[in-house]
Coordinates of C-alpha atoms and ligand atoms in Angstrom, one line a residue:
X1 CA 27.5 -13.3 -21.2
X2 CA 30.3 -16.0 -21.5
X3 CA 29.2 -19.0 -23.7
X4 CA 33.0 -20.7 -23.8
X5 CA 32.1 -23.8 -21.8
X6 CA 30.2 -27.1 -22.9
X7 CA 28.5 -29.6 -21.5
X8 CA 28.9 -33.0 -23.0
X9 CA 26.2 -35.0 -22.9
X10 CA 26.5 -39.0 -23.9
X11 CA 23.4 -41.5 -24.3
X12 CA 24.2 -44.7 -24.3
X13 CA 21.6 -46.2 -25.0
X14 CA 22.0 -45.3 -28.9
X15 CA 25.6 -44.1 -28.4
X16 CA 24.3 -40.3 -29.7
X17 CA 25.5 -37.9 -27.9
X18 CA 25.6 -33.9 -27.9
X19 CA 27.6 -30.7 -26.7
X20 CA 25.9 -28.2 -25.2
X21 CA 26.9 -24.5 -24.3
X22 CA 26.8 -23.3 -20.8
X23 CA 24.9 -20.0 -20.8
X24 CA 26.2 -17.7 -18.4
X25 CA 24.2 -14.3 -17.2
X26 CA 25.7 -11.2 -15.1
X27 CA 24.5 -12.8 -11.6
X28 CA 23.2 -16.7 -10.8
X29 CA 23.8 -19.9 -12.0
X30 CA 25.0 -20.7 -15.4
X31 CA 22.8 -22.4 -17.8
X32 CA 22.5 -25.7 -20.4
X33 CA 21.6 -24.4 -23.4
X34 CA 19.4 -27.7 -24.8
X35 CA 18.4 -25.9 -28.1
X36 CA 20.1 -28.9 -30.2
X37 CA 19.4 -31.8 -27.4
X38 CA 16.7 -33.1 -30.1
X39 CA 18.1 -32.7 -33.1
X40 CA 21.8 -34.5 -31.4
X41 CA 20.0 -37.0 -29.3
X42 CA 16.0 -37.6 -30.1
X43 CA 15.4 -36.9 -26.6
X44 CA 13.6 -33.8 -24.9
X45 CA 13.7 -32.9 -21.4
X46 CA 11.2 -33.0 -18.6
X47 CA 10.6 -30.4 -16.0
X48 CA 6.5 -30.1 -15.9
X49 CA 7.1 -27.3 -13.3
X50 CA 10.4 -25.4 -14.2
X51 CA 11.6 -26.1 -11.1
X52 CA 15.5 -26.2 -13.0
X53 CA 14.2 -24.9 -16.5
X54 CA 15.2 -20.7 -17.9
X55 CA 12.4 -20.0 -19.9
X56 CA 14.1 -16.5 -21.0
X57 CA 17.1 -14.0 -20.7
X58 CA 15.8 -11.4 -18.9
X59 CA 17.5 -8.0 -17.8
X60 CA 14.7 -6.5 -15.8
X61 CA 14.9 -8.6 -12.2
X62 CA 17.2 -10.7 -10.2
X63 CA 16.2 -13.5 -7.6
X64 CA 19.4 -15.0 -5.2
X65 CA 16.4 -17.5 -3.5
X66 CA 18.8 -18.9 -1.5
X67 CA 20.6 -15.8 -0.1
X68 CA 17.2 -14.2 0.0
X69 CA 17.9 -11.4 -3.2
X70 CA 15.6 -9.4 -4.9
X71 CA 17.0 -6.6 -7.6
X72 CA 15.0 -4.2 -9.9
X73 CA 17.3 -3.7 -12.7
X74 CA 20.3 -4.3 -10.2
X75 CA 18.7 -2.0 -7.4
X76 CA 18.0 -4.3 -3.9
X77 CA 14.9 -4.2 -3.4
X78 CA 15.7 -2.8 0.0
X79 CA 16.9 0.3 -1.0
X80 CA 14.1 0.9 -3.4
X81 CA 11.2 0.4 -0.4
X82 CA 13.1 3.2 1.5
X83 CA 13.9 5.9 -1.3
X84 CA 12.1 5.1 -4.7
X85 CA 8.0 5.5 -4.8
X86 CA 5.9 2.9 -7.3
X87 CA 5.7 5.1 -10.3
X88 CA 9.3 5.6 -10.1
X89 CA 10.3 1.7 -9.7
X90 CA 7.5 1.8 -12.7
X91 CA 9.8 3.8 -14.7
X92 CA 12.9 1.7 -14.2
X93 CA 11.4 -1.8 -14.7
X94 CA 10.4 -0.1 -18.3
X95 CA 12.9 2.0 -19.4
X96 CA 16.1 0.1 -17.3
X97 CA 17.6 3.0 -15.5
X98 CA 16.4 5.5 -12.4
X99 CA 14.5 8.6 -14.4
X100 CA 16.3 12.0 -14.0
X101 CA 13.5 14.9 -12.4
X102 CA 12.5 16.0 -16.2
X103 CA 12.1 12.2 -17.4
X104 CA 10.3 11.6 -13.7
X105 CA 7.7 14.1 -14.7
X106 CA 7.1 13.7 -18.1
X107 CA 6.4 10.0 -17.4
X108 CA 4.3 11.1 -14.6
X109 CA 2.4 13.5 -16.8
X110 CA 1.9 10.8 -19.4
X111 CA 0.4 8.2 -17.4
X112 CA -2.0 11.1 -15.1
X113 CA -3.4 11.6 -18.7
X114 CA -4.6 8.5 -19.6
X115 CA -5.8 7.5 -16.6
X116 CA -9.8 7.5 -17.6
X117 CA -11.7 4.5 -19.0
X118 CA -13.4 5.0 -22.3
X119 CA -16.8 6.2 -21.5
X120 CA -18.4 3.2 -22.6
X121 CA -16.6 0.4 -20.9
X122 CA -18.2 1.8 -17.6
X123 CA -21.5 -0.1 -19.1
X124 CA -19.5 -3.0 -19.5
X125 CA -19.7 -3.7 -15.4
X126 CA -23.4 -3.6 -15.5
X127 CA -23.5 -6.8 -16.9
X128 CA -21.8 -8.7 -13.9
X129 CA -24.1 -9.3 -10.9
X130 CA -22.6 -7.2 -7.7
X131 CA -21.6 -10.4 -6.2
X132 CA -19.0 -11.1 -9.1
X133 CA -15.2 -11.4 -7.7
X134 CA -13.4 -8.2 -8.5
X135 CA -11.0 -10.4 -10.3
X136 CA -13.3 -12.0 -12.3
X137 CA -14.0 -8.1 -13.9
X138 CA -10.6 -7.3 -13.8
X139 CA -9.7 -9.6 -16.2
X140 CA -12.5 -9.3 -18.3
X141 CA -11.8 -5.0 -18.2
X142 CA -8.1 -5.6 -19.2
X143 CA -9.0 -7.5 -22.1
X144 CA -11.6 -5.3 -23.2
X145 CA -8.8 -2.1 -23.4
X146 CA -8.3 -3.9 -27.0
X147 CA -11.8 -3.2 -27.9
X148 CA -11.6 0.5 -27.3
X149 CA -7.7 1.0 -28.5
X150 CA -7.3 -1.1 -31.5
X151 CA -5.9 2.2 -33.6
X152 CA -2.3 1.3 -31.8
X153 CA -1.8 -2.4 -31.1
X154 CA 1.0 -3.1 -33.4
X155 CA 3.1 -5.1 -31.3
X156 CA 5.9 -4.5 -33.5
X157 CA 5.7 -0.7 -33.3
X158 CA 7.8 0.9 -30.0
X159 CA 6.0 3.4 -30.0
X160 CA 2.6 1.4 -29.6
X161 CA 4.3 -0.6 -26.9
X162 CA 5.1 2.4 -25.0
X163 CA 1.3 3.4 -25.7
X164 CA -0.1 0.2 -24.0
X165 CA 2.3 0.5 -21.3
X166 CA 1.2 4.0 -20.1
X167 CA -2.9 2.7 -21.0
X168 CA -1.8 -0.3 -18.7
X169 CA -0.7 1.4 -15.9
X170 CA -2.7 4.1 -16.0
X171 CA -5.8 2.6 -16.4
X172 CA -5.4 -0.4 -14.0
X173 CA -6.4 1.3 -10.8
X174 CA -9.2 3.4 -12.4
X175 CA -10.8 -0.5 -13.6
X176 CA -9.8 -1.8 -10.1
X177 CA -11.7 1.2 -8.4
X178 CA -14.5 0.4 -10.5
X179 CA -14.8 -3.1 -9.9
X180 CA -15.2 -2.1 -5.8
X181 CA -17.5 0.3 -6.4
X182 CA -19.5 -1.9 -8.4
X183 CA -19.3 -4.5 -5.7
X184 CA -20.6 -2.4 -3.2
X185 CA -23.0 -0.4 -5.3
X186 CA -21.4 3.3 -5.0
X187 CA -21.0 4.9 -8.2
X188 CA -17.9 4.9 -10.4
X189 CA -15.5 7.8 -8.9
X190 CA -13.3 9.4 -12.2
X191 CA -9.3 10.0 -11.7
X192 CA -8.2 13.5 -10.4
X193 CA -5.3 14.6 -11.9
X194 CA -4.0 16.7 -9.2
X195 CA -3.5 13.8 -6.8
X196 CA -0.7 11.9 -7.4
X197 CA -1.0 7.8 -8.2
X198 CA -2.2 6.0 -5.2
X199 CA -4.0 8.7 -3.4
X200 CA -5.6 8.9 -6.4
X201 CA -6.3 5.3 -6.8
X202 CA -7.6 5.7 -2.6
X203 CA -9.9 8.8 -3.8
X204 CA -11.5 6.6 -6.6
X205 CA -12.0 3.6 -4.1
X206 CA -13.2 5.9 -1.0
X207 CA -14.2 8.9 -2.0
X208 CA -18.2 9.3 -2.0
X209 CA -20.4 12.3 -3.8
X210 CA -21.8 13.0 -0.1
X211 CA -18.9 14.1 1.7
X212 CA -15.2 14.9 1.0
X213 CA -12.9 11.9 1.6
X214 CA -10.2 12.9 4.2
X215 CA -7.3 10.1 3.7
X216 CA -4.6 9.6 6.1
X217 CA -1.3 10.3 4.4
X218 CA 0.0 7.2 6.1
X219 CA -2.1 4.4 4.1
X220 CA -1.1 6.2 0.7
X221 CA 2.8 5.4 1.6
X222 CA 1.7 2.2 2.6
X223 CA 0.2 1.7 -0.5
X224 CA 2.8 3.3 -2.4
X225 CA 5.3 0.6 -0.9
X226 CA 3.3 -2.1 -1.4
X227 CA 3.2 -1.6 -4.9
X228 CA 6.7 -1.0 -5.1
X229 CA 7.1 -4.4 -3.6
X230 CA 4.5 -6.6 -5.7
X231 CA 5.9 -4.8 -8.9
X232 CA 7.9 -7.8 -10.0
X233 CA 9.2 -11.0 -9.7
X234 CA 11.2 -12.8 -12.5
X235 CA 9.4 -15.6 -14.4
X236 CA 6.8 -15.9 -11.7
X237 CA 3.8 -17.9 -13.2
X238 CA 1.8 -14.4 -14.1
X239 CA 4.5 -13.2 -15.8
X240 CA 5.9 -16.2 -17.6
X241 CA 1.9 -16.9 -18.8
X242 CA 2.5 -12.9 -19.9
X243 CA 5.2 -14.1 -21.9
X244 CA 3.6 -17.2 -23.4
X245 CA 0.9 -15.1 -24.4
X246 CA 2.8 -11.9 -26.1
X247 CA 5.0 -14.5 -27.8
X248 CA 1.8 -15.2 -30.2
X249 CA 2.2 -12.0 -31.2
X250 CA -1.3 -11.0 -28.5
X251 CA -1.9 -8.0 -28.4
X252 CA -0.6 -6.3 -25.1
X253 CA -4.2 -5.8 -23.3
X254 CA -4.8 -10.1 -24.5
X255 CA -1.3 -10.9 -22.9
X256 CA -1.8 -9.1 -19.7
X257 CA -5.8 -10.4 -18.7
X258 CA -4.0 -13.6 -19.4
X259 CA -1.3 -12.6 -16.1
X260 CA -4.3 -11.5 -14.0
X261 CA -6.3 -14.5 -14.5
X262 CA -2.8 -16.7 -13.7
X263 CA -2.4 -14.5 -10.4
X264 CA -5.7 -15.0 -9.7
X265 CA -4.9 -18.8 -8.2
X266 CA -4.5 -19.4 -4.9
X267 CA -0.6 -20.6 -5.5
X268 CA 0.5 -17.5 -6.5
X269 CA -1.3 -13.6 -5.9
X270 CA -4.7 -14.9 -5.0
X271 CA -2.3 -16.3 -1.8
X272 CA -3.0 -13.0 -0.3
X273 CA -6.7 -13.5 0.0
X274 CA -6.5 -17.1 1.1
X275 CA -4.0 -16.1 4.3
X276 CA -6.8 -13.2 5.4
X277 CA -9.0 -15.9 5.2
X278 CA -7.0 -18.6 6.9
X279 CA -5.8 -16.1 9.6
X280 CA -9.5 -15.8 10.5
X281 CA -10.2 -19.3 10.5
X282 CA -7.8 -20.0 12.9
X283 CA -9.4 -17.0 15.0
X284 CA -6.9 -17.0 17.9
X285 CA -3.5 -17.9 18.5
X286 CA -4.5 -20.9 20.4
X287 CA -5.4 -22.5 17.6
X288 CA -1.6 -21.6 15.8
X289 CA -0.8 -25.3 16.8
X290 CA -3.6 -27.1 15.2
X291 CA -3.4 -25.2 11.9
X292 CA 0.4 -26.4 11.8
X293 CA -0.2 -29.9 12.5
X294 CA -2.7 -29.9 9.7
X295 CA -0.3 -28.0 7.0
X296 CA 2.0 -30.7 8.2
X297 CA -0.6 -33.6 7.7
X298 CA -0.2 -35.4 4.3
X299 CA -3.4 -36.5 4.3
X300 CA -5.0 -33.1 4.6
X301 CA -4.9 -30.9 1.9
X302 CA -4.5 -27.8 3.9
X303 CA -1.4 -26.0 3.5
X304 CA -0.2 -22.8 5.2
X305 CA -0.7 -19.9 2.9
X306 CA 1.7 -17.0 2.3
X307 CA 4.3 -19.9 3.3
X308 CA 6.7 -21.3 1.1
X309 CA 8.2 -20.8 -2.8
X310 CA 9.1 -22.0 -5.6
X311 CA 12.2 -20.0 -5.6
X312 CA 12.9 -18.7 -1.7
X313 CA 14.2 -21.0 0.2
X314 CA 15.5 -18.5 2.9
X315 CA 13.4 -15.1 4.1
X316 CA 11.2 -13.7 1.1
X317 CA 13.3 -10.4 1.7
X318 CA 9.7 -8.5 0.7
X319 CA 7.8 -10.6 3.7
X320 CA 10.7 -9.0 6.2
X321 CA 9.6 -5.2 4.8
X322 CA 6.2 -5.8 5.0
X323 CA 6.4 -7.3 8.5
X324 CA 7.9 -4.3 9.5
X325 CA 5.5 -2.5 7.8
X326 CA 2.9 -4.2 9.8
X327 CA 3.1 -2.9 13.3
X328 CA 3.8 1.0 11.7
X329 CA 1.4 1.3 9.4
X330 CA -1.6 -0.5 12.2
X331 CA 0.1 2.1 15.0
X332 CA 0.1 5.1 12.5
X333 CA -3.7 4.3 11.9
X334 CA -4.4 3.1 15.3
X335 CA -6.0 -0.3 14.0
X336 CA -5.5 -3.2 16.4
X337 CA -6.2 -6.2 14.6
X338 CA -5.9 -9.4 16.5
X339 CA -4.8 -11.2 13.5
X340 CA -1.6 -9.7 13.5
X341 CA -0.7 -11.6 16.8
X342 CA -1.9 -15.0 15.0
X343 CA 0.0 -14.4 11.9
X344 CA 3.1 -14.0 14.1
X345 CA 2.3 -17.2 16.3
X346 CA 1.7 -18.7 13.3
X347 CA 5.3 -17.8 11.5
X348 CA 6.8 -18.3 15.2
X349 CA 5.4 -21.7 15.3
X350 CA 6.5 -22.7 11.8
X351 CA 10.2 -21.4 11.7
X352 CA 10.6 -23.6 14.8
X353 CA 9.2 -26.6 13.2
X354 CA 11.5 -29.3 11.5
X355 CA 8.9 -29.8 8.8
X356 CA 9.0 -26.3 8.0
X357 CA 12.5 -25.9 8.6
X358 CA 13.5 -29.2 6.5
X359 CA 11.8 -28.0 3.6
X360 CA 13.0 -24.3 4.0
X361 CA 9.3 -22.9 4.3
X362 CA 9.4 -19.3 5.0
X363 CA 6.7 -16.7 5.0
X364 CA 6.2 -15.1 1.7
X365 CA 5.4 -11.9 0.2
X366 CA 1.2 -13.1 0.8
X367 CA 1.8 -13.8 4.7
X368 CA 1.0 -10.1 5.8
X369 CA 0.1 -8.0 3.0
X370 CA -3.7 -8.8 3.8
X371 CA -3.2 -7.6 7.3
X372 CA -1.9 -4.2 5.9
X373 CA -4.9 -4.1 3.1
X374 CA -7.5 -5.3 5.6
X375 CA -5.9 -1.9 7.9
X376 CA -6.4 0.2 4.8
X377 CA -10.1 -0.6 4.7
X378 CA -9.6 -2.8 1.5
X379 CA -12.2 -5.8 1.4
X380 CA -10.4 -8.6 1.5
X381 CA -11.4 -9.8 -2.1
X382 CA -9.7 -6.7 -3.2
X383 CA -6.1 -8.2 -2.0
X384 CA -5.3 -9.9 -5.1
X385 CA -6.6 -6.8 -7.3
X386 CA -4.2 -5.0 -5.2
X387 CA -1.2 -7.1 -6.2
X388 CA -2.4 -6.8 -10.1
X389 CA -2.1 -2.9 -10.2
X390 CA 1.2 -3.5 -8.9
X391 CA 2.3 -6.2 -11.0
X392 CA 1.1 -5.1 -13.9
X393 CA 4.4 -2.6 -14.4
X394 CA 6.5 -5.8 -14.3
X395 CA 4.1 -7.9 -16.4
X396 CA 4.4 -5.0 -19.4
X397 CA 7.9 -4.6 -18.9
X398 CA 8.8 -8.1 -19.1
X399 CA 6.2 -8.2 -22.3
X400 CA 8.2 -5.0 -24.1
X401 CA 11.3 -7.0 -23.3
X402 CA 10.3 -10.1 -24.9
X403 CA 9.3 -8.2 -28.3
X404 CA 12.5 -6.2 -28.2
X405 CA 14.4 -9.3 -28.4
X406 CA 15.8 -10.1 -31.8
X407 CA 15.1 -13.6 -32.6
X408 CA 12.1 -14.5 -29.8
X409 CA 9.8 -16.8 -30.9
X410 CA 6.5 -18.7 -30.0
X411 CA 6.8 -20.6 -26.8
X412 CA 5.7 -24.1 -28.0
X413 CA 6.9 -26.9 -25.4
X414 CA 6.7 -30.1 -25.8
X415 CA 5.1 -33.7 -23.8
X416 CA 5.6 -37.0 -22.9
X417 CA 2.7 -38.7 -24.2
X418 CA 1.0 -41.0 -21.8
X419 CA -2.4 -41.4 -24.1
X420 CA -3.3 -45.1 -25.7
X421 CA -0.8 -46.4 -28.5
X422 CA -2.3 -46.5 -31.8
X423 CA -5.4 -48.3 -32.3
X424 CA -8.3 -48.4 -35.2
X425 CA -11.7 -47.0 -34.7
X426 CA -14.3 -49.2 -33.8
X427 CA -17.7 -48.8 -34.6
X428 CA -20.7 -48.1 -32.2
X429 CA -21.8 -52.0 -32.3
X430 CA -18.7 -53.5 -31.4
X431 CA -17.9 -50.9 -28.6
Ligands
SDX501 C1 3.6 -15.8 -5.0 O1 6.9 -17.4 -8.3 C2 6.9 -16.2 -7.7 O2 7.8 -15.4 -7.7 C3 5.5 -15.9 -7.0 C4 5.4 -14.6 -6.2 C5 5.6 -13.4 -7.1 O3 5.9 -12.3 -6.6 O4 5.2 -13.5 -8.3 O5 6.5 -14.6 -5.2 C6 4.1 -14.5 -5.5 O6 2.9 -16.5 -5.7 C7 4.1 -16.3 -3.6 C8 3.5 -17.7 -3.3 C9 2.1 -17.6 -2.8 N1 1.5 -18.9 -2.6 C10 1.2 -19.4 -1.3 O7 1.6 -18.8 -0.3 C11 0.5 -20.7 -1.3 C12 1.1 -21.7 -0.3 N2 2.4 -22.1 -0.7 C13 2.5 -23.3 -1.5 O8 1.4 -23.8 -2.1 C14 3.9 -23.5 -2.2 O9 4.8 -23.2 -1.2 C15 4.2 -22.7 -3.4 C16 3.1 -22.9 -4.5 C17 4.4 -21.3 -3.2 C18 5.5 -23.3 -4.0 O10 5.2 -24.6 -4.4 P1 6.4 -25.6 -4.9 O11 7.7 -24.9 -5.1 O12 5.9 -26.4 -6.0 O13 6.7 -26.5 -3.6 P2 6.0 -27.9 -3.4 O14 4.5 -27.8 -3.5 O15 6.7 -28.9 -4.2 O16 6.4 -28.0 -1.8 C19 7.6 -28.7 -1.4 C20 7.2 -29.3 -0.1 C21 6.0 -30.3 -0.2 O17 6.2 -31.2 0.9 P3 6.8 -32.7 0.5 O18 6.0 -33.2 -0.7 O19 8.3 -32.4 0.1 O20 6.7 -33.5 1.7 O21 6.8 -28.3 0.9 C22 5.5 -28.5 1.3 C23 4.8 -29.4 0.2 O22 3.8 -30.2 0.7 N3 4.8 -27.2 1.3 C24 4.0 -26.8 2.2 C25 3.7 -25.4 1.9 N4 4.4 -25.1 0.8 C26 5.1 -26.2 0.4 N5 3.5 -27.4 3.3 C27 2.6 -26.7 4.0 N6 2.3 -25.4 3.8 C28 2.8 -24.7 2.7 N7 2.5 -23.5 2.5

C-alpha cells in the first residue's frame, strides 16, 4: 500500500490545520487517513451512514460499484458461480487462497464433523411458539453455540478461531433446518455425513421419517450457487455490525447473532423476503405500473425492494447470475411461477424510468433470489435464513481477519450532540 501522498487540510476558522496521509489499497479509491484530524484540528467528521467512510483494511472482498465488480480474494465473482462450489468459496474467503484436493477434503471432513447440535440445544426451540420467525431462533441458536462451547472461545487463540469457524459453518444449516421444522411441526432431521453440504442441508429441511426424500439434483446446485453468491460482501451492514461486535473482544458465536439479527432488516438480507412479498402484492404484471409510481411517490413510503444500493450504482453483477438462474433452475424443475413475469415487468419498467435511471437504481442481489427459494419449496420466511447460512463464511472470515490484525481496536465512534446545553436539575415542584 503507498502512503507517500498528503492531504492538507486548513480551517480557518481557528487557522489549525492538519496533514493527512492518503491510504492507498491494491484496487479502489485511495483513502484520508483522519486518525489525527482531532488531535490537529478539534474537529471530527460526519458521515451517519458511511456513505464516503473505510471502516477497515480488508483483504477478503472487492466491490467496483460503479463498474459493477465483485471479487472473493481477487477471484470475479463470475468465475467462481461457474467453477467453484460454496464450501470451496468457504475455504478461500478463510484461508485467502483456492484449497489444493488434500486441503479441499480435509476442510470438508472437518466441517461434515461438526455438523450436529449439542443434544440439548434441540430443547432450546421448544420454548418459541411455532409461529416464531425462523430468524427470530436463528439468532437466539447462534448465540447460544457459546453456551455449549465455552472450553474454546479464546478469541486470541488461532486455533480457537478456526474452531468457531468450522462450529459456524457447520452448524448453521443444521439450526436453520431446525428452526423450519419447528415451524411446521416435523421433527428435527440430524446431518448425514455421506451427503455433501447442501443436499444435506435439503435432507434436514425435507426429508420426513415416513418416506425417503427423493431431491432433484438441480435445486442442490441451485442452492450451492446461491450460497456461493450471498457468501460475502465487504463492509455490508451484517458484517460491519460483525466487526463492531468482535472488536469488544465477543466472543465469535456473540459477534455473529449480532450479523444475523442486522441482516434480519428489511434494508439489507431480510430484502429477500420483502420482494416475495411485494411481488405478490402486485399479483399481475398489470399492476407493474402502479407499484412504480408509488416507489416513485415521496409521500409514500413504499419503495421497490431488491432495488437499489448503497454501493452499486450499475448491475448488482450477482442479480445478472441469479436472473439467469431464474428461468434454468424454474425449467429444470418445471415450476411456472407467474411471479417471475412480474418481477421482470417490474425491472423492465424501472430501468426505463428516469427516476430510477437518475438515481442509478438497479435490481439487487434480493430482486430474484426469492423466486428461486420459493421454486425450491423454501417458505418464504426461510429467504433471509437462507442468505445467513451463506453469509455466515464471510461474516467469520471477516471476524478472523479483524483479530489477526496487529493493532485493531474497539470501534468507538463518535456524535454531534444535538441534546439541551447544560442546565441544573429542578425539583418536582417547580417542574
Ligand atoms: C443487501 O451493503 C451491501 O452490500 C448489502 C448486500 C450484501 O450482500 O450484504 O448487497 C445485501 O442488503 C442489498 C439491498 C437490499 N435492500 C433492498 O432491496 C431494500 C430496497 N432498497 C433501498 O431501501 C435502498 O436502495 C438501500 C437500502 C439498498 C440503499 O439505500 P441508500 O444507499 O441509503 O440509498 P438512499 O436510501 O439514500 O436512496 C437514494 C435515493 C433516494 O431518493 P432521493 O431522496 O434521492 O429522491 O434513491 C431512492 C431513495 O428514495 N431509492 C429508492 C429505492 N432505493 C433507493 N426508491 C425506490 N425504491 C427503492 N428500492
Amino acid at each position: 500500500m503507498s502512503d507517500s501522498k498528503i492531504v492538507k487540510l486548513l480551517d480557518e476558522s481557528s487557522n489549525r490545520s492538519s496533514e493527512l496521509p492518503l491510504i492507498s489499497g491494491t484496487l479502489g479509491p485511495a483513502c484520508i487517513d483522519i486518525g489525527t484530524l482531532y488531535k490537529d484540528t478539534g474537529h471530527f467528521t460526519y458521515d451517519p451512514g458511511y456513505g464516503s467512510t473505510a471502516s477497515t483494511k480488508s483483504a477478503i472482498t472487492y466491490i467496483d460499484g460503479d463498474q459493477g465488480v465483485l471479487l472473493y480474494r481477487g477471484y470475479p465473482i463470475e468465475q467462481l458461480a461457474e467453477k467453484s462450489n460454496f464450501l470451496e468459496v468457504s475455504y478461500l474467503l478463510l484461508n485467502g487462497e483456492l484449497p489444493n484436493k488434500t486441503q479441499f477434503e480435509g476442510f470438508e471432513h472437518e466441517i461434515t464433523h461438526h455438523t450436529m447440535m449439542h443434544e440439548a440445544q434441540k430443547n432450546f426451540f421448544q420454548g418459541f411458539h411455532h409461529d416464531a420467525h425462523p430468524m427470530a431462533m436463528l439468532a437466539a441458536a447462534v448465540a447460544s453455540l457459546s453456551a455449549f462451547y465455552h472450553d474454546d472461545l479464546d478469541v486470541e487463540n488461532p486455533a480457537d478461531r478456526k474452531m468457531a469457524a468450522i462450529r459456524l459453518i457447520a452448524k448453521m444449516p443444521t439450526i436453520a433446518a431446525a428452526c423450519f421444522r419447528y415451524s411446521i411441526g416435523w421433527p428435527v432431521r440430524y446431518p448425514r455425513n455421506n451427503l455433501e453440504y447442501v443436499t444435506r442441508f435439503l435432507h434436514m429441511m425435507f426429508e420426513v421419517p415416513s418416506e425417503p426424500l427423493t431431491l432433484n439434483p438441480v435445486a442442490a446446485k441451485a442452492l450451492d450457487l446461491l450460497f456461493i453468491l450471498h457468501a460475502d460482501h465487504e463492509q455490508n451492514a451484517s458484517t460491519s455490525t460483525v466487526r463492531l461486535v468482535g472488536s469488544t473482544g465477543a466472543n465469535p458465536y456473540a459477534s455473529i447473532a449480532a450479523g444475523i439479527t442486522a441482516l434480519w432488516g428489511p434494508a439489507h438480507g431480510g430484502a429477500n423476503e420483502a420482494v416475495l412479498k411485494q411481488l405478490e402484492e402486485i399479483g399481475t404484471p398489470d399492476n407493474v405500473e402502479k407499484a412504480v409510481l408509488r416507489a416513485k411517490d415521496k409521500n409514500d413510503s413504499f419503495r421497490l425492494m431488491g432495488f437499489g444500493h448503497r454501493v452499486y450504482k450499475n448491475f448488482d453483477p450477482r442479480a445478472k447470475i441469479i436472473r439467469e438462474m431464474c428461468h434454468k433452475v424454474l425449467a429444470e424443475l418445471g415450476v411456472n411461477d407467474p411471479l417471475l413475469e412480474v418481477a421482470m415487468k417490474l425491472e423492465e419498467a424501472a430501468l426505463k424510468d428516469d427516476y430510477f435511471v437518475e438515481r442509478k437504481l438497479y435490481p439487487n442481489v434480493d430482486f430474484y433470489s426469492g423466486i428461486i427459494y420459493k421454486a425450491l419449496g423454501i417458505p418464504t420466511e426461510m429467504f433471509t435464513v437462507m442468505f445467513a447460512i451463506a453469509r455466515t463464511s464471510g461474516w467469520i472470515a471477516h471476524w478472523i481477519e479483524q483479530h489477526e490484525t496487529p493493532g485493531s481496536r474497539i470501534g468507538r465512534p463518535r456524535q454531534i450532540y444535538t441534546g439541551a446545553d447544560v442546565r441544573d436539575y429542578t425539583p418536582t415542584a417547580k417542574r
